[in-house]
Short mmCIF file of C-alpha atoms in Angstrom, two decimals:
data_model
loop_
_atom_site.label_atom_id
_atom_site.label_comp_id
_atom_site.label_asym_id
_atom_site.label_seq_id
_atom_site.Cartn_x
_atom_site.Cartn_y
_atom_site.Cartn_z
CA UNK A 200 36.75 -5.37 -37.04
CA UNK A 201 38.14 -6.66 -33.75
CA UNK A 202 38.69 -3.73 -31.42
CA UNK A 203 40.78 -5.49 -28.78
CA UNK A 204 42.07 -8.97 -28.11
CA UNK A 205 39.94 -11.32 -26.07
CA UNK A 206 41.08 -11.70 -22.52
CA UNK A 207 43.35 -8.66 -22.41
CA UNK A 208 43.22 -4.98 -21.64
CA UNK A 209 44.75 -4.15 -25.03
CA UNK A 210 47.70 -2.47 -23.32
CA UNK A 211 50.66 -2.59 -25.64
CA UNK A 212 48.50 -3.94 -28.48
CA UNK A 213 49.60 -2.15 -31.68
CA UNK A 214 45.98 -2.20 -32.88
CA UNK A 215 44.99 0.19 -30.09
CA UNK A 216 46.40 3.65 -30.77
CA UNK A 217 46.11 6.14 -27.86
CA UNK A 218 45.65 8.94 -30.39
CA UNK A 219 42.56 7.21 -31.75
CA UNK A 220 40.24 8.05 -28.88
CA UNK A 221 37.21 6.24 -30.27
CA UNK A 222 39.25 3.07 -30.74
CA UNK A 223 40.45 3.25 -27.14
CA UNK A 224 36.91 3.89 -25.90
CA UNK A 225 35.75 0.80 -27.78
CA UNK A 226 38.52 -1.26 -26.17
CA UNK A 227 37.47 0.15 -22.79
CA UNK A 228 33.86 -0.86 -23.42
CA UNK A 229 34.95 -4.39 -24.14
CA UNK A 230 36.55 -4.52 -20.70
CA UNK A 231 33.42 -3.09 -19.11
CA UNK A 232 31.26 -5.77 -20.73
CA UNK A 233 33.72 -8.29 -19.28
CA UNK A 234 33.03 -6.66 -15.86
CA UNK A 235 36.69 -5.67 -15.77
CA UNK A 236 36.67 -2.15 -14.32
CA UNK A 237 40.30 -2.41 -13.27
CA UNK A 238 41.32 -3.37 -16.79
CA UNK A 239 39.31 -0.52 -18.28
CA UNK A 240 40.91 2.02 -15.94
CA UNK A 241 44.36 0.62 -16.64
CA UNK A 242 43.82 1.00 -20.36
CA UNK A 243 42.50 4.55 -19.98
CA UNK A 244 45.38 5.55 -17.72
CA UNK A 245 47.95 4.26 -20.21
CA UNK A 246 46.21 6.06 -23.09
CA UNK A 247 45.93 9.31 -21.13
CA UNK A 248 49.63 9.16 -20.24
CA UNK A 249 50.61 8.88 -23.92
CA UNK A 250 47.93 11.14 -25.41
CA UNK A 251 46.18 13.45 -22.90
CA UNK A 252 42.57 13.96 -23.86
CA UNK A 253 39.59 15.25 -21.83
CA UNK A 254 37.49 12.32 -23.04
CA UNK A 255 39.87 9.96 -21.29
CA UNK A 256 39.64 12.03 -18.11
CA UNK A 257 35.84 11.89 -18.28
CA UNK A 258 35.85 8.12 -18.66
CA UNK A 259 38.36 7.65 -15.84
CA UNK A 260 36.21 9.72 -13.47
CA UNK A 261 33.02 7.96 -14.53
CA UNK A 262 34.32 4.42 -14.19
CA UNK A 263 36.27 5.29 -11.06
CA UNK A 264 33.01 6.38 -9.42
CA UNK A 265 31.67 2.84 -9.87
CA UNK A 266 34.46 1.67 -7.56
CA UNK A 267 33.56 4.13 -4.81
CA UNK A 268 32.25 1.31 -2.62
CA UNK A 269 35.80 -0.07 -2.43
CA UNK A 270 37.08 3.03 -0.65
CA UNK A 271 36.65 1.46 2.80
CA UNK A 272 35.31 -1.73 4.39
CA UNK A 273 32.33 0.22 5.67
CA UNK A 274 31.48 1.59 2.23
CA UNK A 275 31.77 -1.90 0.73
CA UNK A 276 29.48 -3.45 3.33
CA UNK A 277 26.94 -0.62 3.09
CA UNK A 278 26.77 -0.75 -0.73
CA UNK A 279 26.05 -4.47 -0.79
CA UNK A 280 23.59 -4.22 2.09
CA UNK A 281 21.61 -1.59 0.15
CA UNK A 282 21.70 -3.70 -2.97
CA UNK A 283 20.56 -6.95 -1.37
CA UNK A 284 17.91 -5.29 0.75
CA UNK A 285 16.47 -3.61 -2.33
CA UNK A 286 16.51 -6.74 -4.48
CA UNK A 287 15.58 -9.41 -1.94
CA UNK A 288 13.33 -7.65 0.55
CA UNK A 289 10.99 -5.80 -1.78
CA UNK A 290 7.44 -6.15 -0.38
CA UNK A 291 5.03 -8.13 -2.52
CA UNK A 292 3.67 -11.58 -3.32
CA UNK A 293 7.07 -12.86 -4.46
CA UNK A 294 8.58 -12.12 -1.07
CA UNK A 295 5.61 -13.67 0.76
CA UNK A 296 5.81 -16.81 -1.37
CA UNK A 297 9.56 -17.08 -0.77
CA UNK A 298 9.06 -16.71 2.98
CA UNK A 299 6.30 -19.35 2.96
CA UNK A 300 8.47 -21.82 1.03
CA UNK A 301 11.35 -21.10 3.39
CA UNK A 302 9.18 -21.69 6.45
CA UNK A 303 8.10 -25.11 5.15
CA UNK A 304 11.66 -26.08 4.23
CA UNK A 305 10.86 -26.40 0.52
CA UNK A 306 13.46 -23.82 -0.55
CA UNK A 307 16.18 -25.44 1.53
CA UNK A 308 15.58 -28.86 0.02
CA UNK A 309 15.56 -27.41 -3.49
CA UNK A 310 18.75 -25.43 -2.85
CA UNK A 311 20.59 -28.49 -1.55
CA UNK A 312 19.41 -30.66 -4.42
CA UNK A 313 20.36 -28.15 -7.12
CA UNK A 314 23.63 -26.99 -5.61
CA UNK A 315 24.86 -30.57 -5.30
CA UNK A 316 24.64 -30.92 -9.10
CA UNK A 317 26.77 -27.87 -9.89
CA UNK A 318 30.24 -28.62 -11.31
CA UNK A 319 31.97 -26.25 -8.90
CA UNK A 320 30.34 -27.98 -5.93
CA UNK A 321 31.47 -31.38 -7.16
CA UNK A 322 34.99 -30.05 -7.58
CA UNK A 323 34.86 -28.62 -4.07
CA UNK A 324 33.83 -31.98 -2.65
CA UNK A 325 36.68 -33.58 -4.57
CA UNK A 326 39.10 -31.24 -2.80
CA UNK A 327 37.57 -31.56 0.66
CA UNK A 328 36.80 -35.24 1.10
CA UNK A 329 40.40 -36.54 1.11
CA UNK A 330 41.09 -34.19 4.04
CA UNK A 331 38.31 -35.67 6.21
CA UNK A 332 37.82 -32.10 7.44
CA UNK A 333 36.07 -31.19 10.65
CA UNK A 334 35.66 -27.44 10.02
CA UNK A 335 35.35 -25.55 6.72
CA UNK A 336 34.88 -21.83 6.06
CA UNK A 337 32.58 -20.57 3.31
CA UNK A 338 34.04 -17.09 2.85
CA UNK A 339 31.50 -14.77 1.26
CA UNK A 340 28.67 -17.28 1.46
CA UNK A 341 25.82 -15.09 0.20
CA UNK A 342 22.52 -16.80 1.02
CA UNK A 343 24.47 -19.87 2.11
CA UNK A 344 23.66 -22.21 -0.75
CA UNK A 345 27.00 -24.02 -0.77
CA UNK A 346 27.19 -23.99 3.03
CA UNK A 347 23.79 -25.66 3.26
CA UNK A 348 24.57 -28.26 0.61
CA UNK A 349 27.84 -29.24 2.29
CA UNK A 350 26.20 -29.41 5.70
CA UNK A 351 23.34 -31.53 4.36
CA UNK A 352 25.57 -33.99 2.55
CA UNK A 353 28.29 -34.26 5.22
CA UNK A 354 26.75 -34.22 8.71
CA UNK A 355 30.10 -34.75 10.47
CA UNK A 356 31.48 -31.56 8.93
CA UNK A 357 30.92 -28.15 10.50
CA UNK A 358 30.56 -25.42 7.87
CA UNK A 359 30.86 -21.77 8.88
CA UNK A 360 29.30 -19.30 6.46
CA UNK A 361 30.74 -15.78 6.60
CA UNK A 362 28.85 -13.06 4.73
CA UNK A 363 29.21 -9.29 4.59
CA UNK A 364 25.51 -8.31 4.57
CA UNK A 365 22.94 -8.67 7.31
CA UNK A 366 20.25 -9.32 4.68
CA UNK A 367 21.97 -12.42 3.31
CA UNK A 368 22.86 -13.70 6.78
CA UNK A 369 19.21 -13.45 7.80
CA UNK A 370 18.13 -15.32 4.65
CA UNK A 371 20.75 -18.02 5.21
CA UNK A 372 19.75 -18.51 8.84
CA UNK A 373 16.11 -18.76 7.81
CA UNK A 374 16.99 -21.46 5.29
CA UNK A 375 19.25 -23.39 7.64
CA UNK A 376 17.92 -26.74 8.85
CA UNK A 377 21.28 -28.24 9.78
CA UNK A 378 22.98 -28.14 13.20
CA UNK A 379 26.42 -28.39 11.57
CA UNK A 380 26.00 -25.11 9.64
CA UNK A 381 26.28 -21.66 11.18
CA UNK A 382 26.25 -18.19 9.67
CA UNK A 383 27.86 -14.95 10.82
CA UNK A 384 28.17 -11.46 9.42
CA UNK A 385 31.54 -9.94 8.64
CA UNK A 386 34.22 -9.18 6.10
CA UNK A 387 36.75 -11.81 5.09
CA UNK A 388 39.50 -9.27 5.64
CA UNK A 389 38.49 -8.98 9.30
CA UNK A 390 37.84 -12.66 9.95
CA UNK A 391 41.18 -13.06 11.73
CA UNK A 392 39.69 -11.18 14.67
CA UNK A 393 36.71 -13.56 14.77
CA UNK A 394 38.36 -16.97 14.32
CA UNK A 395 41.67 -18.33 15.68
CA UNK A 396 44.58 -18.84 13.28
CA UNK A 397 44.38 -22.23 11.61
CA UNK A 398 40.81 -22.76 12.85
CA UNK A 399 39.68 -24.41 9.61
CA UNK A 400 40.78 -27.47 7.70
CA UNK A 401 39.74 -25.78 4.47
CA UNK A 402 38.23 -22.58 3.15
CA UNK A 403 36.62 -21.62 -0.12
CA UNK A 404 35.34 -18.41 -1.67
CA UNK A 405 32.97 -18.75 -4.62
CA UNK A 406 32.17 -15.64 -6.69
CA UNK A 407 34.08 -13.41 -4.28
CA UNK A 408 37.51 -12.40 -5.58
CA UNK A 409 36.03 -10.49 -8.51
CA UNK A 410 34.26 -8.20 -6.02
CA UNK A 411 36.79 -7.36 -3.32
CA UNK A 412 38.99 -4.30 -2.99
CA UNK A 413 42.27 -6.22 -2.67
CA UNK A 414 42.67 -9.84 -3.75
CA UNK A 415 46.00 -10.26 -1.98
CA UNK A 416 44.55 -9.16 1.36
CA UNK A 417 41.66 -11.62 1.09
CA UNK A 418 43.95 -14.50 0.13
CA UNK A 419 46.35 -13.67 2.95
CA UNK A 420 43.48 -13.69 5.45
CA UNK A 421 42.27 -17.09 4.27
CA UNK A 422 45.79 -18.50 4.47
CA UNK A 423 45.88 -17.41 8.08
CA UNK A 424 42.57 -19.10 8.89
CA UNK A 425 43.42 -22.49 7.33
CA UNK A 426 45.76 -24.95 9.02
CA UNK A 427 48.95 -26.11 7.34
CA UNK A 428 48.09 -28.87 4.88
CA UNK A 429 44.51 -27.67 4.49
CA UNK A 430 42.96 -26.75 1.17
CA UNK A 431 41.83 -23.38 -0.18
CA UNK A 432 39.55 -23.08 -3.20
CA UNK A 433 38.16 -20.25 -5.31
CA UNK A 434 35.69 -19.92 -8.13
CA UNK A 435 35.93 -16.81 -10.32
CA UNK A 436 34.27 -15.82 -13.61
CA UNK A 437 35.78 -16.88 -16.91
CA UNK A 438 34.73 -14.10 -19.27
CA UNK A 439 36.81 -14.02 -22.43
CA UNK A 440 34.97 -12.00 -25.08
CA UNK A 441 35.76 -10.55 -28.47
CA UNK A 442 34.16 -7.50 -30.09
CA UNK A 443 33.26 -7.95 -33.74
CA UNK A 444 31.87 -4.45 -34.22
CA UNK A 445 31.10 -1.21 -32.42
CA UNK A 446 29.99 -1.61 -28.80
CA UNK A 447 27.38 0.65 -27.20
CA UNK A 448 28.02 2.40 -23.92
CA UNK A 449 26.77 0.81 -20.71
CA UNK A 450 26.12 1.54 -17.06
CA UNK A 451 26.17 -0.81 -14.04
CA UNK A 452 22.87 -2.70 -14.12
CA UNK A 453 22.26 -3.01 -10.41
CA UNK A 454 23.31 0.30 -8.93
CA UNK A 455 26.55 -1.25 -7.63
CA UNK A 456 29.37 -2.22 -9.96
CA UNK A 457 29.69 -5.69 -8.49
CA UNK A 458 32.56 -7.28 -10.39
CA UNK A 459 35.57 -5.03 -10.63
CA UNK A 460 38.04 -7.45 -12.23
CA UNK A 461 38.31 -10.62 -14.25
CA UNK A 462 40.95 -13.32 -14.23
CA UNK A 463 42.63 -15.24 -17.00
CA UNK A 464 44.02 -18.76 -16.68
CA UNK A 465 47.55 -17.34 -17.01
CA UNK A 466 46.94 -14.82 -14.20
CA UNK A 467 45.54 -17.50 -11.91
CA UNK A 468 48.55 -19.74 -12.54
CA UNK A 469 50.90 -16.84 -11.88
CA UNK A 470 49.14 -15.90 -8.64
CA UNK A 471 48.46 -19.36 -7.18
CA UNK A 472 50.54 -21.83 -9.16
CA UNK A 473 53.45 -21.68 -6.70
CA UNK A 474 51.36 -23.30 -3.98
CA UNK A 475 51.53 -27.09 -3.56
CA UNK A 476 48.72 -29.15 -5.02
CA UNK A 477 47.61 -26.35 -7.36
CA UNK A 478 44.74 -27.23 -9.68
CA UNK A 479 42.92 -25.10 -12.23
CA UNK A 480 39.70 -26.26 -13.87
CA UNK A 481 37.55 -24.57 -16.50
CA UNK A 482 33.79 -24.79 -16.03
CA UNK A 483 31.83 -23.95 -19.16
CA UNK A 484 28.82 -21.71 -18.66
CA UNK A 485 25.75 -20.82 -20.69
CA UNK A 486 26.18 -17.78 -22.91
CA UNK A 487 23.16 -15.52 -22.44
CA UNK A 488 23.26 -13.58 -25.68
CA UNK A 489 20.35 -11.32 -24.70
CA UNK A 490 22.47 -9.73 -21.98
CA UNK A 491 25.11 -8.57 -24.44
CA UNK A 492 25.24 -6.56 -27.69
CA UNK A 493 25.15 -8.54 -30.92
CA UNK A 494 28.69 -7.32 -31.60
CA UNK A 495 30.08 -9.33 -28.67
CA UNK A 496 30.94 -13.02 -28.93
CA UNK A 497 32.24 -15.44 -26.31
CA UNK A 498 35.65 -17.02 -26.55
CA UNK A 499 35.49 -18.74 -23.16
CA UNK A 500 32.54 -18.17 -20.87
CA UNK A 501 31.83 -19.72 -17.49
CA UNK A 502 34.13 -19.89 -14.49
CA UNK A 503 37.52 -21.03 -13.25
CA UNK A 504 37.89 -23.30 -10.25
CA UNK A 505 41.20 -23.01 -8.39
CA UNK A 506 42.45 -25.01 -5.41
CA UNK A 507 45.74 -25.40 -3.61
CA UNK A 508 47.22 -26.58 -0.33
CA UNK A 509 48.05 -24.23 2.52
CA UNK A 510 51.83 -24.64 3.06
#
């Protein structure tokens, strides 16, 4: 039995009856396995409005609590700082080995070499090179992998990595061996106070939009930071799944929900397709079956790459 259509929240789907609470809960679980908290809450809210049930209220409160870090910029920054500090700064031989390899430059060379082979990086270079850019913003750079690879491969280009957590900024700075790459801590939403309007020829945000509190606010901020005629690019997960049987319950694996939404190709076209030079590319990923129940199957799995020109 298919509990909900792949790629959707099942809203308005005649196969999902609000009076059948277990069926709705199964459709909600499908969205949670897609990392689509917003879709799960939307489905629950619609079901509760048509058929009030305390089980819906319980699920709404439970899933809503996973979004608590989106309540304010400070809560968002603090949640990710706790997460990265716990996962990347745990004392032990692994940390010592990583620090040793960083000190000798081995990790940096490996990061640059591997990142340069990734399809999304090649697509990014395709978008950037015709601009002959002088300054590019990596918005939400994490440990700075893409920043470092761009800086290494294009010495005339200055790449600014902006990252919300002090832990990742410290890691990126430790890895950095390139004078044309710099890293700073801050939220994308507040970057307008740090950089002048139109300061960059291009900006990109990889694996960011699925995390943030408000996509429109982030996009608006990036539009303000990129000059007219510059390019903006995003990479977001492509997670279209179908349930072929009952799905077990789940909890966030890492103590922070992480992804709160997913995107479909249609949604990306609707949101960004009006911009000049719009492109949308599918990047196939590797389905890791061990991470999912046997009753889940991929329809499309990987990521979407989106780019467009700043008007």
